[in-house]
Coordinates of C-alpha atoms in Angstrom, one line a residue:
M1 CA 17.5 32.0 16.2
S2 CA 15.9 33.7 13.1
E3 CA 11.6 33.4 12.9
L4 CA 10.3 31.3 9.9
T5 CA 9.1 32.9 7.0
A6 CA 5.2 32.7 5.9
K7 CA 6.4 30.5 3.0
E8 CA 8.8 28.3 5.5
N9 CA 5.9 27.8 7.6
I10 CA 3.5 26.6 5.0
K11 CA 6.3 24.7 4.0
T12 CA 6.6 23.0 7.6
A13 CA 3.1 22.1 8.1
D14 CA 2.4 20.6 4.6
T15 CA 5.8 18.4 5.7
V16 CA 4.4 17.4 9.3
K17 CA 0.7 17.2 7.9
R18 CA 2.4 14.1 4.8
I19 CA 4.6 12.4 7.8
T20 CA 1.5 12.6 10.2
A21 CA -0.8 10.9 7.1
T22 CA 2.1 8.4 6.2
A23 CA 2.3 7.1 9.9
V24 CA -1.8 7.0 9.9
M25 CA -1.6 4.8 6.4
A26 CA 0.7 2.7 7.9
A27 CA -0.8 1.9 11.0
L28 CA -3.7 1.4 9.1
T29 CA -1.7 -1.0 6.8
T30 CA -0.2 -3.1 9.5
L31 CA -3.9 -3.4 11.0
M32 CA -5.4 -4.6 7.7
T33 CA -2.8 -6.8 7.5
A34 CA -1.6 -8.3 10.6
Y35 CA -5.4 -8.2 12.2
I36 CA -8.8 -7.3 10.3
F37 CA -9.0 -9.7 7.2
H38 CA -6.1 -11.6 8.1
I39 CA -6.7 -15.4 6.5
P40 CA -3.4 -17.8 6.7
V41 CA -2.8 -19.7 3.5
G42 CA -0.8 -22.5 2.5
V43 CA 1.5 -24.5 4.8
N44 CA 4.5 -21.8 3.6
G45 CA 3.0 -18.9 6.5
G46 CA 1.7 -16.5 3.6
Y47 CA -1.7 -15.2 4.1
V48 CA -4.3 -13.1 2.6
H49 CA -5.2 -9.8 3.9
L50 CA -6.5 -6.2 2.7
G51 CA -3.5 -4.4 4.0
D52 CA -3.2 -3.1 0.0
T53 CA -6.3 -1.7 -0.1
M54 CA -4.3 0.7 2.4
I55 CA -1.2 1.4 0.3
Y56 CA -3.1 1.8 -2.2
L57 CA -5.2 4.4 -0.9
A58 CA -1.9 6.3 0.3
A59 CA -0.3 6.1 -3.1
A60 CA -3.7 7.8 -4.9
F61 CA -2.9 10.6 -2.0
L62 CA 0.3 11.0 -0.8
P63 CA 3.6 12.4 -3.2
L64 CA 5.3 9.2 -4.2
P65 CA 8.3 8.9 -1.5
Y66 CA 6.1 9.4 1.6
A67 CA 3.7 6.6 -0.1
C68 CA 6.6 4.3 -0.4
A69 CA 7.3 4.4 3.2
A70 CA 3.9 4.0 4.4
G71 CA 4.0 0.6 2.6
A72 CA 7.6 -0.6 3.8
I73 CA 6.7 0.5 7.1
G74 CA 3.2 -1.1 7.3
G75 CA 4.9 -4.4 5.3
L76 CA 6.5 -4.8 9.0
A77 CA 3.5 -6.3 10.2
D78 CA 4.8 -9.3 8.3
L79 CA 7.1 -9.0 11.8
L80 CA 3.9 -9.5 13.8
T81 CA 2.4 -12.6 11.6
A82 CA 4.9 -14.3 9.3
P83 CA 8.4 -12.7 10.0
V84 CA 10.0 -15.0 7.7
W85 CA 8.2 -12.7 4.8
A86 CA 9.1 -9.6 6.3
P87 CA 12.3 -8.5 3.6
A88 CA 10.0 -9.3 0.9
T89 CA 6.8 -7.4 1.9
I90 CA 9.0 -4.3 2.7
I91 CA 10.3 -4.2 -0.7
I92 CA 7.0 -5.4 -2.6
K93 CA 5.1 -3.1 -0.3
M94 CA 7.3 0.1 -1.6
L95 CA 6.9 -0.9 -5.2
I96 CA 3.5 -1.1 -5.9
C97 CA 3.0 1.9 -5.0
L98 CA 4.8 3.7 -7.9
P99 CA 2.1 3.1 -10.8
F100 CA -0.1 5.3 -8.6
S101 CA -0.6 9.0 -9.4
S102 CA -1.5 11.2 -6.2
K103 CA -1.9 13.9 -8.6
G104 CA -5.1 15.5 -9.3
T105 CA -8.4 16.0 -6.9
K106 CA -9.4 12.3 -7.1
L107 CA -7.8 9.0 -5.4
V108 CA -9.7 6.8 -8.4
T109 CA -8.7 8.0 -11.6
K110 CA -7.9 6.2 -15.0
R111 CA -5.0 5.8 -14.0
N112 CA -4.6 4.5 -10.9
V113 CA -7.5 1.9 -11.8
V114 CA -4.6 0.5 -14.6
A115 CA -1.8 1.0 -11.2
L116 CA -4.1 -2.0 -9.9
L117 CA -3.5 -4.4 -12.5
L118 CA 0.6 -2.9 -12.5
A119 CA 0.4 -3.1 -8.6
F120 CA -0.7 -7.2 -8.7
A121 CA 1.9 -7.7 -11.6
I122 CA 4.7 -6.6 -9.3
S123 CA 3.3 -7.9 -6.2
A124 CA 2.5 -11.7 -7.7
T125 CA 6.0 -11.5 -9.2
G126 CA 8.1 -10.2 -6.1
Y127 CA 6.3 -12.9 -3.9
Y128 CA 6.7 -15.7 -6.5
I129 CA 10.6 -14.5 -6.5
A130 CA 10.3 -14.6 -3.0
E131 CA 8.9 -18.0 -2.7
G132 CA 10.7 -19.5 -5.1
I133 CA 14.0 -18.5 -3.1
M134 CA 12.8 -19.7 0.0
F135 CA 10.8 -23.0 -1.1
G136 CA 11.4 -23.5 -4.8
F137 CA 10.0 -22.1 -7.8
T138 CA 8.6 -25.2 -9.2
A139 CA 5.7 -25.4 -6.1
S140 CA 5.7 -21.8 -5.3
F141 CA 4.3 -20.5 -8.9
F142 CA 0.8 -21.9 -7.8
T143 CA 0.6 -21.2 -3.9
S144 CA 2.3 -17.4 -4.7
V145 CA 0.1 -16.8 -8.1
S146 CA -3.0 -17.9 -6.5
G147 CA -2.4 -16.2 -2.9
S148 CA -1.4 -12.9 -5.2
I149 CA -4.6 -13.1 -7.3
V150 CA -6.7 -13.2 -4.2
Q151 CA -4.8 -10.6 -2.0
S152 CA -4.5 -8.1 -4.5
G153 CA -7.6 -8.5 -6.2
G154 CA -9.4 -8.3 -2.8
S155 CA -7.6 -5.0 -2.2
A156 CA -8.3 -4.0 -5.8
I157 CA -12.0 -4.0 -4.9
M158 CA -11.8 -2.6 -1.8
F159 CA -9.6 0.5 -3.1
V160 CA -12.5 1.0 -5.8
I161 CA -15.4 0.8 -3.3
I162 CA -13.3 3.2 -0.5
G163 CA -11.3 5.2 -2.8
T164 CA -15.2 6.2 -4.6
A165 CA -16.7 7.0 -1.4
L166 CA -13.8 8.8 -0.2
D167 CA -14.0 11.3 -3.6
K168 CA -17.4 11.8 -3.2
I169 CA -17.1 13.5 0.1
G170 CA -14.0 15.4 -1.3
F171 CA -11.2 13.8 0.5
K172 CA -8.4 15.0 -1.4
T173 CA -9.5 18.5 -2.0
N174 CA -11.2 19.4 1.2
I175 CA -9.8 16.6 4.1
A176 CA -6.4 15.8 3.0
K177 CA -5.6 19.2 1.7

């Protein structure tokens, strides 16, 4: 067995750090989705939560494949609370990572603030389609969109608050290296 070169050691260490950060963000997403600030709404089994805050943070500091994995794994929280939503949630939570960028030294950037609006559009559209398939499109418009506004809006506000605090302590440059 050959010894790893210094470059290979660094690459392996970076991969391990990213996988570990992905697991932590998935766990935080699950906690924030299923248990912390979990508010059931409507008769369709849906609920609002701040799990998307963790997904937005993951998308702002992890490379895209890792952020998507954290979102999808965190989306499995629906298996704990509302299993009917799990298939749609896994897909939607991966997709809401796409507008964000992890490049740069800050979490809260102009691009990531705009990404919050795009993530809302993706989430609202995705859940509208899922709810429409399950319960009918006419009724789902009002319940799906109103729930998405509360959830995405609250998560966006928390992302800006937490992201700004983390930026002030140099999270991306000093801690998440």
